[in-house]
Short mmCIF file of C-alpha atoms in Angstrom, two decimals:
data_model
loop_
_atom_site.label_atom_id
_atom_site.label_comp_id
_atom_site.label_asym_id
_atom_site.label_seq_id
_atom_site.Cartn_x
_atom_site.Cartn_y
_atom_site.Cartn_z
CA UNK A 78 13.81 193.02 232.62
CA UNK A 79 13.84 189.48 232.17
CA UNK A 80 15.01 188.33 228.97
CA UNK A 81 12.49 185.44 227.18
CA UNK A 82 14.04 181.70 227.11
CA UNK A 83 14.60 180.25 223.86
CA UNK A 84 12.81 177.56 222.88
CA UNK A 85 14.82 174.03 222.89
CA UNK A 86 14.09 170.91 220.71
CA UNK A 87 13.13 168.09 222.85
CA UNK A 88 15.73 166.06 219.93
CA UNK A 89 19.32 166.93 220.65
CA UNK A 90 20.53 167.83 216.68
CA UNK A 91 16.93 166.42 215.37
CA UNK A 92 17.06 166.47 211.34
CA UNK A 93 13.48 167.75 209.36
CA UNK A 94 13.55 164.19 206.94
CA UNK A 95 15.66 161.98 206.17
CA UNK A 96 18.13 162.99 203.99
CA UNK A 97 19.41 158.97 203.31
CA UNK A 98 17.25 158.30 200.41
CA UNK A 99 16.35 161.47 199.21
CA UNK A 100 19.45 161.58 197.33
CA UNK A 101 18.76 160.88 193.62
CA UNK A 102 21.40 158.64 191.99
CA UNK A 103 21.39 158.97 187.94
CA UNK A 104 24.56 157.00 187.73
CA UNK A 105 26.35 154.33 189.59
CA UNK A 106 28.32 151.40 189.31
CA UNK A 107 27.36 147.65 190.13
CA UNK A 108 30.06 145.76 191.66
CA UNK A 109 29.39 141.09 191.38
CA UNK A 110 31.85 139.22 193.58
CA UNK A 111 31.40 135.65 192.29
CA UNK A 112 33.03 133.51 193.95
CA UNK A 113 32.35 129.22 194.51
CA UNK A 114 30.81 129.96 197.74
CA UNK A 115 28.79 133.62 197.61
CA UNK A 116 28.09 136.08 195.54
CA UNK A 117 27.90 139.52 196.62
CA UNK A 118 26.46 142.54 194.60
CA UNK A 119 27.57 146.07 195.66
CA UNK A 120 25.66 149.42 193.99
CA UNK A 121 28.38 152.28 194.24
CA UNK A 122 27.76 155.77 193.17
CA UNK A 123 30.23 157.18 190.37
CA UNK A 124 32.56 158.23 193.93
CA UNK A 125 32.51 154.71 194.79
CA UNK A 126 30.18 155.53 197.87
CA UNK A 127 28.20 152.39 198.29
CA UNK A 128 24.17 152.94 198.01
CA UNK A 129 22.98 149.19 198.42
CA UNK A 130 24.26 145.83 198.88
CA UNK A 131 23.30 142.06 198.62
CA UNK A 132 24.68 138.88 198.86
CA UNK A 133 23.19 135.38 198.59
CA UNK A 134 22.96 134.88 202.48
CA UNK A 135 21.25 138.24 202.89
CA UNK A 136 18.52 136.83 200.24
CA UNK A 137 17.87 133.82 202.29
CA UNK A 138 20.20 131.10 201.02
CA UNK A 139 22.17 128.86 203.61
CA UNK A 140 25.42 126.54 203.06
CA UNK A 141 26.03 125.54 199.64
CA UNK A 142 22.76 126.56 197.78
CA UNK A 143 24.29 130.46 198.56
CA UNK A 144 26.86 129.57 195.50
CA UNK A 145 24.02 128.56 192.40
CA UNK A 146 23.24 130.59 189.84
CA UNK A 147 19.82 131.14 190.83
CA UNK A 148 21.32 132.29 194.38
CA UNK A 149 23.24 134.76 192.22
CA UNK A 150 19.72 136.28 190.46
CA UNK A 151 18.90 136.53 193.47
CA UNK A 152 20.87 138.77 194.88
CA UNK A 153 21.38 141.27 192.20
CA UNK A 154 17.61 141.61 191.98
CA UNK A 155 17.64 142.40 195.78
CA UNK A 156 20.65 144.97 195.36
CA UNK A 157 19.07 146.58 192.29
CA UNK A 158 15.50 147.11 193.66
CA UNK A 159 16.95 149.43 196.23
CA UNK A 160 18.57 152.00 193.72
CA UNK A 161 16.11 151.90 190.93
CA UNK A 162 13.88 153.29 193.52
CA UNK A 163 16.39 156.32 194.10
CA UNK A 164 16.52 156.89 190.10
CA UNK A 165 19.47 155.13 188.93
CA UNK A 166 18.64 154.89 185.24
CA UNK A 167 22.16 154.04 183.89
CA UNK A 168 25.15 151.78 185.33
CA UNK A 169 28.74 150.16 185.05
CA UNK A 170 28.92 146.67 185.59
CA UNK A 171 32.59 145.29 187.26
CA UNK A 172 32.36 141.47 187.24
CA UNK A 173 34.84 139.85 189.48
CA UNK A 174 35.68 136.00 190.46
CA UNK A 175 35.77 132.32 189.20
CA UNK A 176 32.04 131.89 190.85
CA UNK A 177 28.79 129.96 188.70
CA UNK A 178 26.82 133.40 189.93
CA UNK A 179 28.82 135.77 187.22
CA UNK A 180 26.22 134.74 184.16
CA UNK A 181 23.30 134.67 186.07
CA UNK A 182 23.59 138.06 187.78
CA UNK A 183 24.61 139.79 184.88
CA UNK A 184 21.54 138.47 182.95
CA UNK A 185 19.32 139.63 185.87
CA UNK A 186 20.87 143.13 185.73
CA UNK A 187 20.14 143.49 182.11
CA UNK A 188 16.35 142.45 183.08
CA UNK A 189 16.09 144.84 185.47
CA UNK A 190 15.56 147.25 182.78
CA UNK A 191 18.50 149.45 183.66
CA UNK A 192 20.67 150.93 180.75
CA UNK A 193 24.20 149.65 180.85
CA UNK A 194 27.43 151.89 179.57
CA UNK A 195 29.46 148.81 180.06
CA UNK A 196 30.58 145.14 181.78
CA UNK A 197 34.02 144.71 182.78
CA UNK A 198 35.83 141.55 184.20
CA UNK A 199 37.88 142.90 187.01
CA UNK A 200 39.04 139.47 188.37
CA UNK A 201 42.22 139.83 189.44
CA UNK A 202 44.95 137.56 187.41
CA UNK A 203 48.52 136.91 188.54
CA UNK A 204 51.94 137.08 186.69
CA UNK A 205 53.00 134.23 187.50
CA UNK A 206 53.12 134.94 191.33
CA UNK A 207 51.71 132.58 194.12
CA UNK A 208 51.07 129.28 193.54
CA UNK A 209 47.07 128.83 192.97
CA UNK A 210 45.18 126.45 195.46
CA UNK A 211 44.60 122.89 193.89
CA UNK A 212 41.71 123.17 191.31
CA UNK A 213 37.84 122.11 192.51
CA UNK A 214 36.82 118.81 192.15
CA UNK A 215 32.91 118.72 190.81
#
């Protein structure tokens, strides 16, 4: 007796949906990089796994106009729209660098109508190690 051939996927290890964005994220942690030249916003989850990114050349801003403040709202609008779509109701905020962006995204990230726990400034300071670079002419 011959035995029956099982049937094979024509999709070597094919998945039924996407599993990427159904996860549902209640809680997470927003991560601004200010600094003279970029600003970069990063949306972790509570593990630190990042969920969405954005930074001011990803939004369309070239050479120096990537570094204003408006650059900055920007780009946390474009991170943000990503997670509040996955459910992200409440958020850490970790501010870090000398950049004109730090205001400007926070102020956008309070906008965005997303409940805050808390802001930290994470920028890294020195005690008394390297000598700093010469400060920026304006």
């Amino acid at each position: 007796m011959i035995k029956p051939i099982a049937k094979i996927s024509l999709r070597k290890n094919a998945r039924i949906g996407s599993h990427k964005n159904e996860r549902r994220i209640p809680k997470g942690i927003i991560h601004v990089q200010a600094s003279f030249n970029n600003t970069i916003v990063t949306v972790t989850d509570v593990r630190g796994r990042v969920v969405s990114w954005a930074s001011a050349g990803t939004s369309g801003f070239r050479g120096t106009r990537k570094g204003t403040p408006y650059a900055a709202q920007a780009t946390a609008l474009n991170a943000i729209r990503k997670v509040l779509d996955q459910g992200m109701q409440r958020a850490e905020v970790m501010i870090k660098g000398p950049g004109l962006g730090r205001d400007a995204a926070l102020r956008a990230i309070r906008r965005s109508g997303m409940l805050l726990s808390f802001v930290r400034d994470v920028t890294p300071m020195p005690h008394n190690g390297c000598r700093p670079p010469k400060k920026r002419r304006v």
